[in-house]
Amino acid sequence: MSEGFRIDRVCVRRARPPGPFFADPGETNVWLVGDDRDVVVVDAGGRATDIADAVGDRCVTAVICTQGGRAHVSAAVDVGVGLCAPILLHPADHALWQAVHGQRRYWRLDDGQRIAVAGHEIRVLHTPVATPGSVSLHLPHLGVVFTGDVLRHGCEAPGHTPTPSTAPGPLSALPADTRVHPGHGDSFLLGEAFSSTDRWVRHSA
């Protein structure tokens, strides 16, 4: 296992204003997962230069998109090409990807796939809640999961209890003390999003 393994959060603004019928999520979280040598970029939104500055002289082994929406992929091609890293996306979000990047290519991301980075393993969970191809990225040995838009803090008021959009089954099976790193907003514990009764019902389904 690599020493110095860490998770860095880079907050970036949307690459362009939202359309008239879509709410602006404000800042998007870009997550850098790895050590002082190798790192994976999760959700390359915003400007590629901001992400490259945060990466520094580390080697980017993959750019992983939790979904194909613009806020999560706007800089993916520039980061992937500029830092010589493959871009990974679930194919169910192909239409969303095309709306942003046209025919630019990406590597297929599948449920159950395992991605190594700096001595740790990222496990891909297909959680098609926010979009058909939404995925969550679980690091079981660290007790963390990256959820994109599948789970995040409520937007009604500061400090609002985080709630799931619907019922992402694979996430409800994780330990309650798993730390959730969402695509927007602050991190929180998974147990804050699911009550004990809700978890029991999901396990029994």
JSON list of C-alpha atoms in Angstrom, two decimals:
[
{"chain": "A", "resi": 1, "resn": "MET", "atom": "CA", "xyz": [0.00, 0.00, 0.00]},
{"chain": "A", "resi": 2, "resn": "SER", "atom": "CA", "xyz": [1.33, 3.41, -0.97]},
{"chain": "A", "resi": 3, "resn": "GLU", "atom": "CA", "xyz": [2.45, 5.84, 1.71]},
{"chain": "A", "resi": 4, "resn": "GLY", "atom": "CA", "xyz": [1.18, 9.39, 1.48]},
{"chain": "A", "resi": 5, "resn": "PHE", "atom": "CA", "xyz": [-2.12, 8.37, -0.10]},
{"chain": "A", "resi": 6, "resn": "ARG", "atom": "CA", "xyz": [-4.58, 11.24, 0.02]},
{"chain": "A", "resi": 7, "resn": "ILE", "atom": "CA", "xyz": [-7.74, 12.72, -1.45]},
{"chain": "A", "resi": 8, "resn": "ASP", "atom": "CA", "xyz": [-7.61, 16.34, -2.63]},
{"chain": "A", "resi": 9, "resn": "ARG", "atom": "CA", "xyz": [-10.68, 18.41, -3.43]},
{"chain": "A", "resi": 10, "resn": "VAL", "atom": "CA", "xyz": [-10.57, 21.11, -6.10]},
{"chain": "A", "resi": 11, "resn": "CYS", "atom": "CA", "xyz": [-13.67, 23.32, -6.37]},
{"chain": "A", "resi": 12, "resn": "VAL", "atom": "CA", "xyz": [-14.26, 24.63, -9.89]},
{"chain": "A", "resi": 13, "resn": "ARG", "atom": "CA", "xyz": [-16.93, 26.82, -11.43]},
{"chain": "A", "resi": 14, "resn": "ARG", "atom": "CA", "xyz": [-19.12, 25.82, -14.34]},
{"chain": "A", "resi": 15, "resn": "ALA", "atom": "CA", "xyz": [-17.47, 26.20, -17.72]},
{"chain": "A", "resi": 16, "resn": "ARG", "atom": "CA", "xyz": [-20.49, 28.19, -19.00]},
{"chain": "A", "resi": 17, "resn": "PRO", "atom": "CA", "xyz": [-23.77, 29.53, -17.59]},
{"chain": "A", "resi": 18, "resn": "PRO", "atom": "CA", "xyz": [-26.62, 27.00, -17.37]},
{"chain": "A", "resi": 19, "resn": "GLY", "atom": "CA", "xyz": [-29.59, 27.09, -19.75]},
{"chain": "A", "resi": 20, "resn": "PRO", "atom": "CA", "xyz": [-32.81, 28.86, -18.74]},
{"chain": "A", "resi": 21, "resn": "PHE", "atom": "CA", "xyz": [-34.49, 25.67, -17.59]},
{"chain": "A", "resi": 22, "resn": "PHE", "atom": "CA", "xyz": [-31.68, 24.14, -15.55]},
{"chain": "A", "resi": 23, "resn": "ALA", "atom": "CA", "xyz": [-30.59, 24.95, -12.01]},
{"chain": "A", "resi": 24, "resn": "ASP", "atom": "CA", "xyz": [-26.98, 26.02, -11.62]},
{"chain": "A", "resi": 25, "resn": "PRO", "atom": "CA", "xyz": [-25.17, 23.64, -9.26]},
{"chain": "A", "resi": 26, "resn": "GLY", "atom": "CA", "xyz": [-22.58, 26.37, -8.65]},
{"chain": "A", "resi": 27, "resn": "GLU", "atom": "CA", "xyz": [-19.24, 24.78, -7.91]},
{"chain": "A", "resi": 28, "resn": "THR", "atom": "CA", "xyz": [-18.33, 21.27, -8.97]},
{"chain": "A", "resi": 29, "resn": "ASN", "atom": "CA", "xyz": [-15.97, 19.13, -6.93]},
{"chain": "A", "resi": 30, "resn": "VAL", "atom": "CA", "xyz": [-13.00, 17.69, -8.79]},
{"chain": "A", "resi": 31, "resn": "TRP", "atom": "CA", "xyz": [-11.39, 14.95, -6.70]},
{"chain": "A", "resi": 32, "resn": "LEU", "atom": "CA", "xyz": [-7.73, 13.94, -6.99]},
{"chain": "A", "resi": 33, "resn": "VAL", "atom": "CA", "xyz": [-7.17, 10.46, -5.59]},
{"chain": "A", "resi": 34, "resn": "GLY", "atom": "CA", "xyz": [-3.66, 9.06, -5.15]},
{"chain": "A", "resi": 35, "resn": "ASP", "atom": "CA", "xyz": [-0.24, 9.78, -3.70]},
{"chain": "A", "resi": 36, "resn": "ASP", "atom": "CA", "xyz": [2.74, 11.99, -4.55]},
{"chain": "A", "resi": 37, "resn": "ARG", "atom": "CA", "xyz": [3.43, 10.02, -7.74]},
{"chain": "A", "resi": 38, "resn": "ASP", "atom": "CA", "xyz": [0.18, 8.72, -9.23]},
{"chain": "A", "resi": 39, "resn": "VAL", "atom": "CA", "xyz": [-3.30, 10.18, -9.15]},
{"chain": "A", "resi": 40, "resn": "VAL", "atom": "CA", "xyz": [-6.77, 9.60, -10.61]},
{"chain": "A", "resi": 41, "resn": "VAL", "atom": "CA", "xyz": [-8.95, 12.59, -11.49]},
{"chain": "A", "resi": 42, "resn": "VAL", "atom": "CA", "xyz": [-12.63, 12.16, -10.64]},
{"chain": "A", "resi": 43, "resn": "ASP", "atom": "CA", "xyz": [-15.02, 14.48, -12.52]},
{"chain": "A", "resi": 44, "resn": "ALA", "atom": "CA", "xyz": [-12.93, 16.86, -14.59]},
{"chain": "A", "resi": 45, "resn": "GLY", "atom": "CA", "xyz": [-15.25, 19.86, -14.70]},
{"chain": "A", "resi": 46, "resn": "GLY", "atom": "CA", "xyz": [-14.37, 23.54, -14.93]},
{"chain": "A", "resi": 47, "resn": "ARG", "atom": "CA", "xyz": [-11.05, 24.56, -16.50]},
{"chain": "A", "resi": 48, "resn": "ALA", "atom": "CA", "xyz": [-8.34, 22.08, -17.39]},
{"chain": "A", "resi": 49, "resn": "THR", "atom": "CA", "xyz": [-5.62, 24.50, -16.24]},
{"chain": "A", "resi": 50, "resn": "ASP", "atom": "CA", "xyz": [-7.02, 24.57, -12.69]},
{"chain": "A", "resi": 51, "resn": "ILE", "atom": "CA", "xyz": [-6.97, 20.78, -12.56]},
{"chain": "A", "resi": 52, "resn": "ALA", "atom": "CA", "xyz": [-3.49, 20.54, -14.05]},
{"chain": "A", "resi": 53, "resn": "ASP", "atom": "CA", "xyz": [-2.19, 23.01, -11.48]},
{"chain": "A", "resi": 54, "resn": "ALA", "atom": "CA", "xyz": [-3.64, 20.89, -8.67]},
{"chain": "A", "resi": 55, "resn": "VAL", "atom": "CA", "xyz": [-2.16, 17.69, -10.14]},
{"chain": "A", "resi": 56, "resn": "GLY", "atom": "CA", "xyz": [1.29, 19.24, -10.34]},
{"chain": "A", "resi": 57, "resn": "ASP", "atom": "CA", "xyz": [4.03, 16.86, -11.45]},
{"chain": "A", "resi": 58, "resn": "ARG", "atom": "CA", "xyz": [2.10, 13.72, -10.57]},
{"chain": "A", "resi": 59, "resn": "CYS", "atom": "CA", "xyz": [1.18, 11.12, -13.22]},
{"chain": "A", "resi": 60, "resn": "VAL", "atom": "CA", "xyz": [-2.55, 10.98, -13.98]},
{"chain": "A", "resi": 61, "resn": "THR", "atom": "CA", "xyz": [-3.45, 7.33, -14.54]},
{"chain": "A", "resi": 62, "resn": "ALA", "atom": "CA", "xyz": [-7.12, 7.95, -15.41]},
{"chain": "A", "resi": 63, "resn": "VAL", "atom": "CA", "xyz": [-9.81, 10.61, -15.70]},
{"chain": "A", "resi": 64, "resn": "ILE", "atom": "CA", "xyz": [-12.99, 9.03, -14.35]},
{"chain": "A", "resi": 65, "resn": "CYS", "atom": "CA", "xyz": [-16.39, 10.61, -15.03]},
{"chain": "A", "resi": 66, "resn": "THR", "atom": "CA", "xyz": [-19.17, 9.77, -12.56]},
{"chain": "A", "resi": 67, "resn": "GLN", "atom": "CA", "xyz": [-21.62, 10.87, -15.26]},
{"chain": "A", "resi": 68, "resn": "GLY", "atom": "CA", "xyz": [-21.71, 12.52, -18.67]},
{"chain": "A", "resi": 69, "resn": "GLY", "atom": "CA", "xyz": [-23.21, 15.89, -17.70]},
{"chain": "A", "resi": 70, "resn": "ARG", "atom": "CA", "xyz": [-21.32, 19.05, -18.61]},
{"chain": "A", "resi": 71, "resn": "ALA", "atom": "CA", "xyz": [-20.50, 20.01, -15.03]},
{"chain": "A", "resi": 72, "resn": "HIS", "atom": "CA", "xyz": [-18.62, 16.72, -14.63]},
{"chain": "A", "resi": 73, "resn": "VAL", "atom": "CA", "xyz": [-16.90, 16.34, -18.02]},
{"chain": "A", "resi": 74, "resn": "SER", "atom": "CA", "xyz": [-16.28, 19.80, -19.47]},
{"chain": "A", "resi": 75, "resn": "ALA", "atom": "CA", "xyz": [-12.50, 19.58, -19.00]},
{"chain": "A", "resi": 76, "resn": "ALA", "atom": "CA", "xyz": [-12.18, 15.80, -19.36]},
{"chain": "A", "resi": 77, "resn": "VAL", "atom": "CA", "xyz": [-10.79, 15.79, -22.90]},
{"chain": "A", "resi": 78, "resn": "ASP", "atom": "CA", "xyz": [-8.29, 18.59, -22.28]},
{"chain": "A", "resi": 79, "resn": "VAL", "atom": "CA", "xyz": [-7.10, 16.95, -19.07]},
{"chain": "A", "resi": 80, "resn": "GLY", "atom": "CA", "xyz": [-6.96, 13.49, -20.59]},
{"chain": "A", "resi": 81, "resn": "VAL", "atom": "CA", "xyz": [-5.10, 14.57, -23.72]},
{"chain": "A", "resi": 82, "resn": "GLY", "atom": "CA", "xyz": [-2.91, 17.09, -21.96]},
{"chain": "A", "resi": 83, "resn": "LEU", "atom": "CA", "xyz": [-1.82, 14.68, -19.23]},
{"chain": "A", "resi": 84, "resn": "CYS", "atom": "CA", "xyz": [-1.81, 11.52, -21.38]},
{"chain": "A", "resi": 85, "resn": "ALA", "atom": "CA", "xyz": [-4.52, 9.74, -19.38]},
{"chain": "A", "resi": 86, "resn": "PRO", "atom": "CA", "xyz": [-7.48, 7.60, -20.51]},
{"chain": "A", "resi": 87, "resn": "ILE", "atom": "CA", "xyz": [-10.97, 9.02, -19.96]},
{"chain": "A", "resi": 88, "resn": "LEU", "atom": "CA", "xyz": [-13.45, 6.55, -18.45]},
{"chain": "A", "resi": 89, "resn": "LEU", "atom": "CA", "xyz": [-17.25, 6.89, -18.76]},
{"chain": "A", "resi": 90, "resn": "HIS", "atom": "CA", "xyz": [-20.22, 4.53, -18.51]},
{"chain": "A", "resi": 91, "resn": "PRO", "atom": "CA", "xyz": [-21.61, 4.05, -22.06]},
{"chain": "A", "resi": 92, "resn": "ALA", "atom": "CA", "xyz": [-25.20, 4.71, -20.94]},
{"chain": "A", "resi": 93, "resn": "ASP", "atom": "CA", "xyz": [-24.23, 8.39, -20.80]},
{"chain": "A", "resi": 94, "resn": "HIS", "atom": "CA", "xyz": [-22.90, 8.44, -24.36]},
{"chain": "A", "resi": 95, "resn": "ALA", "atom": "CA", "xyz": [-25.55, 10.94, -25.55]},
{"chain": "A", "resi": 96, "resn": "LEU", "atom": "CA", "xyz": [-24.70, 13.34, -22.72]},
{"chain": "A", "resi": 97, "resn": "TRP", "atom": "CA", "xyz": [-21.01, 13.03, -23.56]},
{"chain": "A", "resi": 98, "resn": "GLN", "atom": "CA", "xyz": [-21.67, 13.74, -27.24]},
{"chain": "A", "resi": 99, "resn": "ALA", "atom": "CA", "xyz": [-23.61, 16.89, -26.34]},
{"chain": "A", "resi": 100, "resn": "VAL", "atom": "CA", "xyz": [-20.43, 18.25, -24.75]},
{"chain": "A", "resi": 101, "resn": "HIS", "atom": "CA", "xyz": [-17.56, 16.65, -26.66]},
{"chain": "A", "resi": 102, "resn": "GLY", "atom": "CA", "xyz": [-19.07, 15.40, -29.91]},
{"chain": "A", "resi": 103, "resn": "GLN", "atom": "CA", "xyz": [-17.24, 12.39, -31.31]},
{"chain": "A", "resi": 104, "resn": "ARG", "atom": "CA", "xyz": [-14.25, 12.55, -28.97]},
{"chain": "A", "resi": 105, "resn": "ARG", "atom": "CA", "xyz": [-13.54, 9.06, -27.67]},
{"chain": "A", "resi": 106, "resn": "TYR", "atom": "CA", "xyz": [-13.47, 7.66, -24.15]},
{"chain": "A", "resi": 107, "resn": "TRP", "atom": "CA", "xyz": [-12.86, 4.27, -22.55]},
{"chain": "A", "resi": 108, "resn": "ARG", "atom": "CA", "xyz": [-15.80, 2.18, -21.37]},
{"chain": "A", "resi": 109, "resn": "LEU", "atom": "CA", "xyz": [-16.55, 2.11, -17.63]},
{"chain": "A", "resi": 110, "resn": "ASP", "atom": "CA", "xyz": [-18.56, -0.87, -16.34]},
{"chain": "A", "resi": 111, "resn": "ASP", "atom": "CA", "xyz": [-20.25, -1.92, -13.13]},
{"chain": "A", "resi": 112, "resn": "GLY", "atom": "CA", "xyz": [-17.89, -4.03, -11.03]},
{"chain": "A", "resi": 113, "resn": "GLN", "atom": "CA", "xyz": [-14.79, -2.72, -12.78]},
{"chain": "A", "resi": 114, "resn": "ARG", "atom": "CA", "xyz": [-11.73, -2.28, -10.56]},
{"chain": "A", "resi": 115, "resn": "ILE", "atom": "CA", "xyz": [-9.20, 0.49, -11.08]},
{"chain": "A", "resi": 116, "resn": "ALA", "atom": "CA", "xyz": [-5.84, 0.53, -9.32]},
{"chain": "A", "resi": 117, "resn": "VAL", "atom": "CA", "xyz": [-4.20, 3.72, -8.14]},
{"chain": "A", "resi": 118, "resn": "ALA", "atom": "CA", "xyz": [-1.18, 4.10, -5.84]},
{"chain": "A", "resi": 119, "resn": "GLY", "atom": "CA", "xyz": [-1.65, 0.74, -4.13]},
{"chain": "A", "resi": 120, "resn": "HIS", "atom": "CA", "xyz": [-5.41, 1.10, -3.60]},
{"chain": "A", "resi": 121, "resn": "GLU", "atom": "CA", "xyz": [-8.38, -0.21, -5.56]},
{"chain": "A", "resi": 122, "resn": "ILE", "atom": "CA", "xyz": [-11.37, 1.76, -6.81]},
{"chain": "A", "resi": 123, "resn": "ARG", "atom": "CA", "xyz": [-14.51, -0.31, -7.35]},
{"chain": "A", "resi": 124, "resn": "VAL", "atom": "CA", "xyz": [-17.10, 0.95, -9.82]},
{"chain": "A", "resi": 125, "resn": "LEU", "atom": "CA", "xyz": [-20.77, 0.81, -8.77]},
{"chain": "A", "resi": 126, "resn": "HIS", "atom": "CA", "xyz": [-23.39, 1.53, -11.42]},
{"chain": "A", "resi": 127, "resn": "THR", "atom": "CA", "xyz": [-25.89, 3.84, -9.67]},
{"chain": "A", "resi": 128, "resn": "PRO", "atom": "CA", "xyz": [-28.15, 5.18, -12.47]},
{"chain": "A", "resi": 129, "resn": "VAL", "atom": "CA", "xyz": [-29.99, 7.82, -10.46]},
{"chain": "A", "resi": 130, "resn": "ALA", "atom": "CA", "xyz": [-28.91, 11.23, -11.73]},
{"chain": "A", "resi": 131, "resn": "THR", "atom": "CA", "xyz": [-28.30, 9.92, -15.29]},
{"chain": "A", "resi": 132, "resn": "PRO", "atom": "CA", "xyz": [-28.53, 6.47, -16.94]},
{"chain": "A", "resi": 133, "resn": "GLY", "atom": "CA", "xyz": [-24.76, 6.10, -16.76]},
{"chain": "A", "resi": 134, "resn": "SER", "atom": "CA", "xyz": [-24.12, 7.54, -13.31]},
{"chain": "A", "resi": 135, "resn": "VAL", "atom": "CA", "xyz": [-21.56, 5.59, -11.31]},
{"chain": "A", "resi": 136, "resn": "SER", "atom": "CA", "xyz": [-20.18, 5.76, -7.78]},
{"chain": "A", "resi": 137, "resn": "LEU", "atom": "CA", "xyz": [-16.55, 4.97, -6.99]},
{"chain": "A", "resi": 138, "resn": "HIS", "atom": "CA", "xyz": [-15.90, 3.01, -3.81]},
{"chain": "A", "resi": 139, "resn": "LEU", "atom": "CA", "xyz": [-12.54, 2.65, -2.05]},
{"chain": "A", "resi": 140, "resn": "PRO", "atom": "CA", "xyz": [-13.38, -0.01, 0.54]},
{"chain": "A", "resi": 141, "resn": "HIS", "atom": "CA", "xyz": [-10.02, 0.04, 2.34]},
{"chain": "A", "resi": 142, "resn": "LEU", "atom": "CA", "xyz": [-10.36, 3.77, 2.96]},
{"chain": "A", "resi": 143, "resn": "GLY", "atom": "CA", "xyz": [-14.09, 3.72, 3.68]},
{"chain": "A", "resi": 144, "resn": "VAL", "atom": "CA", "xyz": [-14.92, 6.41, 1.12]},
{"chain": "A", "resi": 145, "resn": "VAL", "atom": "CA", "xyz": [-17.17, 6.65, -1.93]},
{"chain": "A", "resi": 146, "resn": "PHE", "atom": "CA", "xyz": [-17.40, 9.27, -4.68]},
{"chain": "A", "resi": 147, "resn": "THR", "atom": "CA", "xyz": [-21.02, 9.67, -5.75]},
{"chain": "A", "resi": 148, "resn": "GLY", "atom": "CA", "xyz": [-21.21, 12.47, -8.31]},
{"chain": "A", "resi": 149, "resn": "ASP", "atom": "CA", "xyz": [-24.84, 13.63, -8.27]},
{"chain": "A", "resi": 150, "resn": "VAL", "atom": "CA", "xyz": [-26.26, 10.39, -6.85]},
{"chain": "A", "resi": 151, "resn": "LEU", "atom": "CA", "xyz": [-25.93, 11.64, -3.28]},
{"chain": "A", "resi": 152, "resn": "ARG", "atom": "CA", "xyz": [-25.18, 15.16, -2.06]},
{"chain": "A", "resi": 153, "resn": "HIS", "atom": "CA", "xyz": [-26.21, 17.66, 0.60]},
{"chain": "A", "resi": 154, "resn": "GLY", "atom": "CA", "xyz": [-29.69, 19.07, 0.24]},
{"chain": "A", "resi": 155, "resn": "CYS", "atom": "CA", "xyz": [-29.88, 22.46, -1.43]},
{"chain": "A", "resi": 156, "resn": "GLU", "atom": "CA", "xyz": [-32.81, 23.95, 0.50]},
{"chain": "A", "resi": 157, "resn": "ALA", "atom": "CA", "xyz": [-30.72, 25.48, 3.28]},
{"chain": "A", "resi": 158, "resn": "PRO", "atom": "CA", "xyz": [-27.20, 25.35, 4.72]},
{"chain": "A", "resi": 159, "resn": "GLY", "atom": "CA", "xyz": [-26.70, 22.25, 6.81]},
{"chain": "A", "resi": 160, "resn": "HIS", "atom": "CA", "xyz": [-29.74, 20.47, 5.36]},
{"chain": "A", "resi": 161, "resn": "THR", "atom": "CA", "xyz": [-29.62, 16.72, 5.85]},
{"chain": "A", "resi": 162, "resn": "PRO", "atom": "CA", "xyz": [-28.18, 14.96, 2.74]},
{"chain": "A", "resi": 163, "resn": "THR", "atom": "CA", "xyz": [-30.76, 12.87, 0.94]},
{"chain": "A", "resi": 164, "resn": "PRO", "atom": "CA", "xyz": [-30.63, 10.39, -1.98]},
{"chain": "A", "resi": 165, "resn": "SER", "atom": "CA", "xyz": [-32.43, 11.34, -5.18]},
{"chain": "A", "resi": 166, "resn": "THR", "atom": "CA", "xyz": [-34.05, 7.90, -5.29]},
{"chain": "A", "resi": 167, "resn": "ALA", "atom": "CA", "xyz": [-32.86, 4.50, -4.09]},
{"chain": "A", "resi": 168, "resn": "PRO", "atom": "CA", "xyz": [-29.28, 3.68, -5.17]},
{"chain": "A", "resi": 169, "resn": "GLY", "atom": "CA", "xyz": [-29.18, 0.08, -3.89]},
{"chain": "A", "resi": 170, "resn": "PRO", "atom": "CA", "xyz": [-25.41, -0.52, -4.08]},
{"chain": "A", "resi": 171, "resn": "LEU", "atom": "CA", "xyz": [-24.78, 2.48, -1.83]},
{"chain": "A", "resi": 172, "resn": "SER", "atom": "CA", "xyz": [-27.28, 1.42, 0.83]},
{"chain": "A", "resi": 173, "resn": "ALA", "atom": "CA", "xyz": [-25.26, -1.78, 1.28]},
{"chain": "A", "resi": 174, "resn": "LEU", "atom": "CA", "xyz": [-22.12, 0.11, 2.30]},
{"chain": "A", "resi": 175, "resn": "PRO", "atom": "CA", "xyz": [-21.23, 0.75, 5.97]},
{"chain": "A", "resi": 176, "resn": "ALA", "atom": "CA", "xyz": [-22.94, 3.75, 7.55]},
{"chain": "A", "resi": 177, "resn": "ASP", "atom": "CA", "xyz": [-19.58, 5.32, 8.43]},
{"chain": "A", "resi": 178, "resn": "THR", "atom": "CA", "xyz": [-18.52, 5.42, 4.76]},
{"chain": "A", "resi": 179, "resn": "ARG", "atom": "CA", "xyz": [-17.51, 8.99, 3.91]},
{"chain": "A", "resi": 180, "resn": "VAL", "atom": "CA", "xyz": [-19.33, 10.34, 0.85]},
{"chain": "A", "resi": 181, "resn": "HIS", "atom": "CA", "xyz": [-17.47, 12.73, -1.46]},
{"chain": "A", "resi": 182, "resn": "PRO", "atom": "CA", "xyz": [-20.18, 14.18, -3.77]},
{"chain": "A", "resi": 183, "resn": "GLY", "atom": "CA", "xyz": [-19.97, 16.05, -7.03]},
{"chain": "A", "resi": 184, "resn": "HIS", "atom": "CA", "xyz": [-21.23, 19.26, -5.43]},
{"chain": "A", "resi": 185, "resn": "GLY", "atom": "CA", "xyz": [-21.09, 20.47, -1.85]},
{"chain": "A", "resi": 186, "resn": "ASP", "atom": "CA", "xyz": [-19.40, 19.16, 1.26]},
{"chain": "A", "resi": 187, "resn": "SER", "atom": "CA", "xyz": [-18.60, 15.57, 2.23]},
{"chain": "A", "resi": 188, "resn": "PHE", "atom": "CA", "xyz": [-20.70, 13.69, 4.79]},
{"chain": "A", "resi": 189, "resn": "LEU", "atom": "CA", "xyz": [-21.22, 10.21, 6.22]},
{"chain": "A", "resi": 190, "resn": "LEU", "atom": "CA", "xyz": [-23.43, 7.76, 4.37]},
{"chain": "A", "resi": 191, "resn": "GLY", "atom": "CA", "xyz": [-25.37, 7.08, 7.56]},
{"chain": "A", "resi": 192, "resn": "GLU", "atom": "CA", "xyz": [-26.63, 10.67, 7.42]},
{"chain": "A", "resi": 193, "resn": "ALA", "atom": "CA", "xyz": [-28.36, 9.90, 4.13]},
{"chain": "A", "resi": 194, "resn": "PHE", "atom": "CA", "xyz": [-30.03, 6.62, 5.07]},
{"chain": "A", "resi": 195, "resn": "SER", "atom": "CA", "xyz": [-31.94, 5.93, 8.26]},
{"chain": "A", "resi": 196, "resn": "SER", "atom": "CA", "xyz": [-31.48, 2.52, 9.91]},
{"chain": "A", "resi": 197, "resn": "THR", "atom": "CA", "xyz": [-35.02, 1.58, 8.85]},
{"chain": "A", "resi": 198, "resn": "ASP", "atom": "CA", "xyz": [-34.34, 2.59, 5.26]},
{"chain": "A", "resi": 199, "resn": "ARG", "atom": "CA", "xyz": [-31.14, 0.51, 5.20]},
{"chain": "A", "resi": 200, "resn": "TRP", "atom": "CA", "xyz": [-33.02, -2.51, 6.62]},
{"chain": "A", "resi": 201, "resn": "VAL", "atom": "CA", "xyz": [-35.72, -2.23, 3.96]},
{"chain": "A", "resi": 202, "resn": "ARG", "atom": "CA", "xyz": [-33.14, -1.99, 1.19]},
{"chain": "A", "resi": 203, "resn": "HIS", "atom": "CA", "xyz": [-31.22, -5.02, 2.47]},
{"chain": "A", "resi": 204, "resn": "SER", "atom": "CA", "xyz": [-34.47, -6.99, 2.67]},
{"chain": "A", "resi": 205, "resn": "ALA", "atom": "CA", "xyz": [-35.66, -6.11, -0.82]}
]
